Every structure is written in structure tokens, then in C-alpha cells.
PDB file of C-alpha atoms in Angstrom:
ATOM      1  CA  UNK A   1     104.903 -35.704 -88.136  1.00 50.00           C
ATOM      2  CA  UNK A   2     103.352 -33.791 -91.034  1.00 49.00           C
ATOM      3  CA  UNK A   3     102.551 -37.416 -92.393  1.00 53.00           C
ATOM      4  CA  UNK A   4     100.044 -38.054 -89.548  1.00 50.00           C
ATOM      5  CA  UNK A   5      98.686 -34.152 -89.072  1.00 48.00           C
ATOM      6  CA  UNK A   6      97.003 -33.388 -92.146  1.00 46.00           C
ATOM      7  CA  UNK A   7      95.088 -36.738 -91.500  1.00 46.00           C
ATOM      8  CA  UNK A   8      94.387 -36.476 -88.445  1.00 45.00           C
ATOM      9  CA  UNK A   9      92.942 -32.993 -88.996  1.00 42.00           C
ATOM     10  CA  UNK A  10      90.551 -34.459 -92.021  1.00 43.00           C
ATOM     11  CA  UNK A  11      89.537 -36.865 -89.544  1.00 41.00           C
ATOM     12  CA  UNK A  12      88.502 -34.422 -86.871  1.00 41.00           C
ATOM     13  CA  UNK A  13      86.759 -32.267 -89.656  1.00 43.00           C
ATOM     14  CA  UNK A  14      84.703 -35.423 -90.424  1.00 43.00           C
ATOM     15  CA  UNK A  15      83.813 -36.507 -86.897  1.00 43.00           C
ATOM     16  CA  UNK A  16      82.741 -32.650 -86.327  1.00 44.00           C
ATOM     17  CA  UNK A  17      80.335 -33.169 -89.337  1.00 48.00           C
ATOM     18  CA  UNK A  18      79.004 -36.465 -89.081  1.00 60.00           C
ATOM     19  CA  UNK A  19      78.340 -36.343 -85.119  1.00 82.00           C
ATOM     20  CA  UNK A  20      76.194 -34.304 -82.478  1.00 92.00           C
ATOM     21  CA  UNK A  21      77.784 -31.324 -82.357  1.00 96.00           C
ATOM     22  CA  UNK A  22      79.864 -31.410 -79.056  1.00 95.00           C
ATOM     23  CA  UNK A  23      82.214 -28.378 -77.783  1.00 95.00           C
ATOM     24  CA  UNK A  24      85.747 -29.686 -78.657  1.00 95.00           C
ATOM     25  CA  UNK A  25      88.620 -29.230 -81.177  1.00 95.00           C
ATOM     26  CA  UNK A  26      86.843 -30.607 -84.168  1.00 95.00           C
ATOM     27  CA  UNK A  27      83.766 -28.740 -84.230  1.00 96.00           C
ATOM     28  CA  UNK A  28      86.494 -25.308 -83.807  1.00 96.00           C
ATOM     29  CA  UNK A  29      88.412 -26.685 -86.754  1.00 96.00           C
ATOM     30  CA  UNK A  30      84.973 -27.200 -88.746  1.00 95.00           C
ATOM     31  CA  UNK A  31      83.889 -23.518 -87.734  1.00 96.00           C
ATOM     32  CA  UNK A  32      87.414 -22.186 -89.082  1.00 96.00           C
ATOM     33  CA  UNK A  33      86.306 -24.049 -92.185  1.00 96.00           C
ATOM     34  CA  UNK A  34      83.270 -22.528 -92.490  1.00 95.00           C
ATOM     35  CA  UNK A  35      85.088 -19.518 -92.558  1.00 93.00           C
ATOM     36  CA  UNK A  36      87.211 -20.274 -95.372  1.00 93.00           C
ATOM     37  CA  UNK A  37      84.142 -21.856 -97.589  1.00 94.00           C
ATOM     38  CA  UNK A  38      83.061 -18.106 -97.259  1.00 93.00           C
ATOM     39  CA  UNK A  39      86.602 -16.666 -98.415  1.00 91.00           C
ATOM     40  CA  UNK A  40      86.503 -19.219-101.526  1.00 91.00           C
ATOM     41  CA  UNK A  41      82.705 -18.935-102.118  1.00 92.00           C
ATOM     42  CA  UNK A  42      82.572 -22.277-101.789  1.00 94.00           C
ATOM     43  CA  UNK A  43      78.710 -23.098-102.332  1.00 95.00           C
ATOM     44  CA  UNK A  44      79.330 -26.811-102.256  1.00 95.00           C
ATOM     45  CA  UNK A  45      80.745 -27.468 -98.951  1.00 95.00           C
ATOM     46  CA  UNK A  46      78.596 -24.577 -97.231  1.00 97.00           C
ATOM     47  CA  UNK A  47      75.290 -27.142 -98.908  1.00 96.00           C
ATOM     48  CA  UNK A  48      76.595 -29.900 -96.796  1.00 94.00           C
ATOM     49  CA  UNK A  49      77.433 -27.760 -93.642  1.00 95.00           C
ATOM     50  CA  UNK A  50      74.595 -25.231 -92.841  1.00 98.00           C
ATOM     51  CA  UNK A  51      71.001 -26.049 -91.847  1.00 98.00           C
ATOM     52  CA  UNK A  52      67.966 -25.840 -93.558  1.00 97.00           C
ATOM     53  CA  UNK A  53      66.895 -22.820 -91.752  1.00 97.00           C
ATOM     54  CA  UNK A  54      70.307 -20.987 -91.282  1.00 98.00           C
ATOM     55  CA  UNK A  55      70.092 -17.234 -90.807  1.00 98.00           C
ATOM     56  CA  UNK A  56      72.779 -14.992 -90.713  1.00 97.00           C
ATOM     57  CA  UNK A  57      72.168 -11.485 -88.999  1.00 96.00           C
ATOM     58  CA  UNK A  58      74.572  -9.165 -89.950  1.00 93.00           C
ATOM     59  CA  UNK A  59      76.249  -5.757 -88.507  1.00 88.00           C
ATOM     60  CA  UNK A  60      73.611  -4.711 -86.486  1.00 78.00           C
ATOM     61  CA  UNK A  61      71.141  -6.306 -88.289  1.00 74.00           C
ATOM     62  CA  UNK A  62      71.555  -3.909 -91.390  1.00 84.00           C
ATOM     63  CA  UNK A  63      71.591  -7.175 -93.422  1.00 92.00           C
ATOM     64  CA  UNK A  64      70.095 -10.795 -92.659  1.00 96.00           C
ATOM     65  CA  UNK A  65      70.507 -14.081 -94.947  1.00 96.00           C
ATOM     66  CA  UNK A  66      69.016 -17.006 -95.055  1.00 98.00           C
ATOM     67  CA  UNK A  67      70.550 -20.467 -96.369  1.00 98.00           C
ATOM     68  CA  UNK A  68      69.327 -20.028-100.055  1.00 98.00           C
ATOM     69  CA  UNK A  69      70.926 -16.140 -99.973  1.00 97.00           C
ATOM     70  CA  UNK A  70      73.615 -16.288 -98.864  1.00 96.00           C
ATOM     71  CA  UNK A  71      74.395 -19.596-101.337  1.00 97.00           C
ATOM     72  CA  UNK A  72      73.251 -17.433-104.284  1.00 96.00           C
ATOM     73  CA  UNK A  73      75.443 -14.029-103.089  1.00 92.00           C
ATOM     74  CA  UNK A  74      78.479 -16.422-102.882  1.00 92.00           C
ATOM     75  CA  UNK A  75      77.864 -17.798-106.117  1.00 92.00           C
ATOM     76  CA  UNK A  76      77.726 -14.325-107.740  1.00 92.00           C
ATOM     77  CA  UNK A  77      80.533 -13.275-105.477  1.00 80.00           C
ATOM     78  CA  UNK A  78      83.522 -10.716-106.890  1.00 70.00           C
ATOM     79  CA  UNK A  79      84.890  -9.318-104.047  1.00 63.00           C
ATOM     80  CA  UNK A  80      88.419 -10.766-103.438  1.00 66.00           C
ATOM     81  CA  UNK A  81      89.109 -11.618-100.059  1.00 78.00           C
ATOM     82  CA  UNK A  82      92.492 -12.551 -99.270  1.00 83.00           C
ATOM     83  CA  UNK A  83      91.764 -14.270 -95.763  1.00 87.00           C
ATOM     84  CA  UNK A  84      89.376 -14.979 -93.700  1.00 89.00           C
ATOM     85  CA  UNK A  85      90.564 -15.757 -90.000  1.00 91.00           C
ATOM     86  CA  UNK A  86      89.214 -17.041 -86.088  1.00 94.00           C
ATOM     87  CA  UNK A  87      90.806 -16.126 -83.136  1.00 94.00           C
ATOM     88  CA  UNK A  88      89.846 -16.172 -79.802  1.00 95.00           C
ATOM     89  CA  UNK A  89      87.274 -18.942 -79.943  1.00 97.00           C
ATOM     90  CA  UNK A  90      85.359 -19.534 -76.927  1.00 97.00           C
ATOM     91  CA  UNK A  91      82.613 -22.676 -76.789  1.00 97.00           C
ATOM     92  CA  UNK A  92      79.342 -22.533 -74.674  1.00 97.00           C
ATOM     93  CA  UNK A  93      77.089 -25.956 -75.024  1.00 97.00           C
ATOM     94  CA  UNK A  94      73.533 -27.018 -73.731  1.00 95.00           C
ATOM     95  CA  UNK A  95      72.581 -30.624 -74.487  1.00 92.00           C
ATOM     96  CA  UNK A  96      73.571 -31.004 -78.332  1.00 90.00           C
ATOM     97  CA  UNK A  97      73.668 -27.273 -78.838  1.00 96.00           C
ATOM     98  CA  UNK A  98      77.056 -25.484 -79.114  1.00 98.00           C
ATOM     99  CA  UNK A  99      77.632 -21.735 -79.532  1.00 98.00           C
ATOM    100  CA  UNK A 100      81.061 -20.365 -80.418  1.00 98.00           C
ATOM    101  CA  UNK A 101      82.098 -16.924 -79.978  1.00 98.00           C
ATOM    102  CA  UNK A 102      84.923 -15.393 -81.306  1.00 97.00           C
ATOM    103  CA  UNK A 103      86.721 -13.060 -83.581  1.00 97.00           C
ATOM    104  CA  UNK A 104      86.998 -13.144 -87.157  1.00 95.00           C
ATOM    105  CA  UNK A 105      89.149 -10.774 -88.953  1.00 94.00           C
ATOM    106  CA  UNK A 106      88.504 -10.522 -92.978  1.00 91.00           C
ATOM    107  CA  UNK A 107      91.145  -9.072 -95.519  1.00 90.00           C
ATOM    108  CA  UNK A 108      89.765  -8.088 -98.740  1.00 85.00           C
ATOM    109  CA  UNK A 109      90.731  -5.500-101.538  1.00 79.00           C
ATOM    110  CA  UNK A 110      88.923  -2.370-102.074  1.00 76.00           C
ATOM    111  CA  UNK A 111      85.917  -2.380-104.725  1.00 74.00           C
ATOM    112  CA  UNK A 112      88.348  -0.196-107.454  1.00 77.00           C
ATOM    113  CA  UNK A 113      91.396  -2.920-106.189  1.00 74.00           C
ATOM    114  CA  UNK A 114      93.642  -0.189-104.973  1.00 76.00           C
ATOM    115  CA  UNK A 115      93.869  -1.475-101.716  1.00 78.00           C
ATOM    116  CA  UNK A 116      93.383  -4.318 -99.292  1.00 83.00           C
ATOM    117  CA  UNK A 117      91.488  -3.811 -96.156  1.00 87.00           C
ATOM    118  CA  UNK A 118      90.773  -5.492 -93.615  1.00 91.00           C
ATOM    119  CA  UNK A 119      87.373  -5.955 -91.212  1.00 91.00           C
ATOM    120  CA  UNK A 120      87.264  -7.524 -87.710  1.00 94.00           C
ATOM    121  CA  UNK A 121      83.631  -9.076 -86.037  1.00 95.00           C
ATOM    122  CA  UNK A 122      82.747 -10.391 -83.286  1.00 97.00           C
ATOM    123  CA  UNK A 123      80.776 -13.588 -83.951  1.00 97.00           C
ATOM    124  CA  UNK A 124      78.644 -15.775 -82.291  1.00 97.00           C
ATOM    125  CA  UNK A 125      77.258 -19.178 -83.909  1.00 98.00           C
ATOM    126  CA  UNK A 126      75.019 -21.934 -83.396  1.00 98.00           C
ATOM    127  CA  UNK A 127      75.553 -25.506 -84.053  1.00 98.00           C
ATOM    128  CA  UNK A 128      72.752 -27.762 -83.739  1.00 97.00           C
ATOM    129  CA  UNK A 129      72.343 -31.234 -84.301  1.00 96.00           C
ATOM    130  CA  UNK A 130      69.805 -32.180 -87.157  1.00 94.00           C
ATOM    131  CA  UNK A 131      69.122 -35.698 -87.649  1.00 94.00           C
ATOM    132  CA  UNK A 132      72.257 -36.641 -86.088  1.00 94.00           C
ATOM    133  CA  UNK A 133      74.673 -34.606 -87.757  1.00 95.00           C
ATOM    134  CA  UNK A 134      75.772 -31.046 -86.300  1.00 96.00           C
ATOM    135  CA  UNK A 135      74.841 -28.482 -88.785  1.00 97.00           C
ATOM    136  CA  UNK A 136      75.345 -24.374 -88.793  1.00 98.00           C
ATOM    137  CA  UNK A 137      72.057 -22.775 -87.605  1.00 98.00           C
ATOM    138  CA  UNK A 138      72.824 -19.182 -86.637  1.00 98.00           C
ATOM    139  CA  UNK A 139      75.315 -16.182 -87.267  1.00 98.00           C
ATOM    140  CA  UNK A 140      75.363 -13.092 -85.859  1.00 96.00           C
ATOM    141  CA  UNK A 141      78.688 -10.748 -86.503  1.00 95.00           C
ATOM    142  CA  UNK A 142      79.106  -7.378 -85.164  1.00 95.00           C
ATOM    143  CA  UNK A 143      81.789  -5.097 -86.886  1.00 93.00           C
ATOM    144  CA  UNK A 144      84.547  -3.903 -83.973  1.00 94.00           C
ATOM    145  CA  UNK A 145      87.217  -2.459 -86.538  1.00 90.00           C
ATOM    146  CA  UNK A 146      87.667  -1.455 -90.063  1.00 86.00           C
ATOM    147  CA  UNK A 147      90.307   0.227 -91.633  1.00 84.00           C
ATOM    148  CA  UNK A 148      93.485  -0.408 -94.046  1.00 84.00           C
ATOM    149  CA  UNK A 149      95.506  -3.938 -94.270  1.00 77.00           C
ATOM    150  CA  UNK A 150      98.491  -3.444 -92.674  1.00 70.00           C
TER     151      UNK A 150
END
């Protein structure tokens, strides 16, 4: 069983990526991947993933990113974040447009490394399709709880 799973999941990560973007299970599994890229500052994969224009609004817009900024803070990223998690994912399309709303809960160590913490967002994200291919166009998070790892 564990033979056939891990392929099959590679499989739906790859039709997710190289297809219109379409509300199901593989575009959900891409999206938690896209989470984890962020946890490993993984600047490669996020090159492939996000569009051209991709903007990122923040915690009540007290920060927003574009593609090239938020390639370069991951790239010069320190903080360590011991997970990055989705729960609760909900998909809304129009045509080849798909935005998924969730929850997102990040665990991460204090700046002096005393401590681990942990951060939960609401999200909502756009997928578009761009010459074929469904790509990350929009983020928007808004903090709902902060406070000590448990």
C-alpha cells in the first residue's frame, strides 16, 4: 500500500502543476506544498510554483511581497520553523480560477531560541492558470492566534 501512495501522491502533485488549476485533491496537496517550500525556504520549487506577479498581503496588510521578495527574504531566511501546517481547506473556483481558504498554523522558535511558538492564519489564495499551467497568484493571511507551542 505504501508502495503505490507515495507515487500516486507525486503524481497528483504533478498533474496539479502542469494543468489548469481545477478545485480537487491535487491542487490541495500542491497548496500544502507550498506551505512547506516556505518552512524549508525552498527558493527553487517556490520559482517553478508562483506567478510572475504573485503578491502576498500580510497581517492586515502591515507587510506585502511580491514574487522577487519574498524569494530573496527566504533565501536570507534564519528563523527556524519547525512546521508549517493546512487544515480546514475549503475550495471556491470560477472558470480556471481556484481560491482556497483555510488555516495554517506555523511553529517556529523564538528569535533568542528559548522557545517554540506557534502562529495560526487564516488564508486565502489564488491559483490561476498561466499559459496552461496553474500557478500561485495571491496570498492574503490574517493572524487569529499567537502564543506558546504547546
Amino acid at each position: 500500500m505504501i508502495r503505490t501512495a507515495f507515487p500516486m501522491s507525486c503524481l497528483l502533485a504533478l498533474a496539479a502543476h502542469a494543468a489548469p488549476c481545477r478545485p480537487d485533491a491535487a491542487l490541495i496537496e500542491q497548496d500544502r506544498r507550498y506551505e512547506d517550500a516556505l518552512r524549508r525556504a525552498d527558493v527553487a520549487y517556490l520559482e517553478n510554483w508562483l506567478a510572475d506577479d504573485y503578491v502576498w498581503v500580510h497581517n492586515l496588510a502591515v507587510q506585502t511581497e511580491n514574487r522577487a521578495q519574498l524569494l530573496g527574504r527566504l533565501a536570507r531566511q534564519r528563523v527556524s520553523m519547525t512546521s508549517r501546517t493546512t487544515g480546514d481547506v475549503q475550495a471556491h473556483a470560477s472558470g480556471d480560477t481556484v481560491v482556497l481558504r483555510g488555516l495554517s498554523s506555523v511553529q517556529q522558535f523564538n528569535p533568542d531560541g528559548s522557545a517554540s511558538r506557534v502562529n495560526r492564519y487564516r488564508f486565502l489564495r489564488t491559483y490561476v492558470t498561466v499559459a496552461g499551467e496553474c500557478r500561485l497568484l495571491a496570498v492574503q493571511t490574517m493572524k487569529v492566534f499567537s502564543g506558546p507551542a504547546e
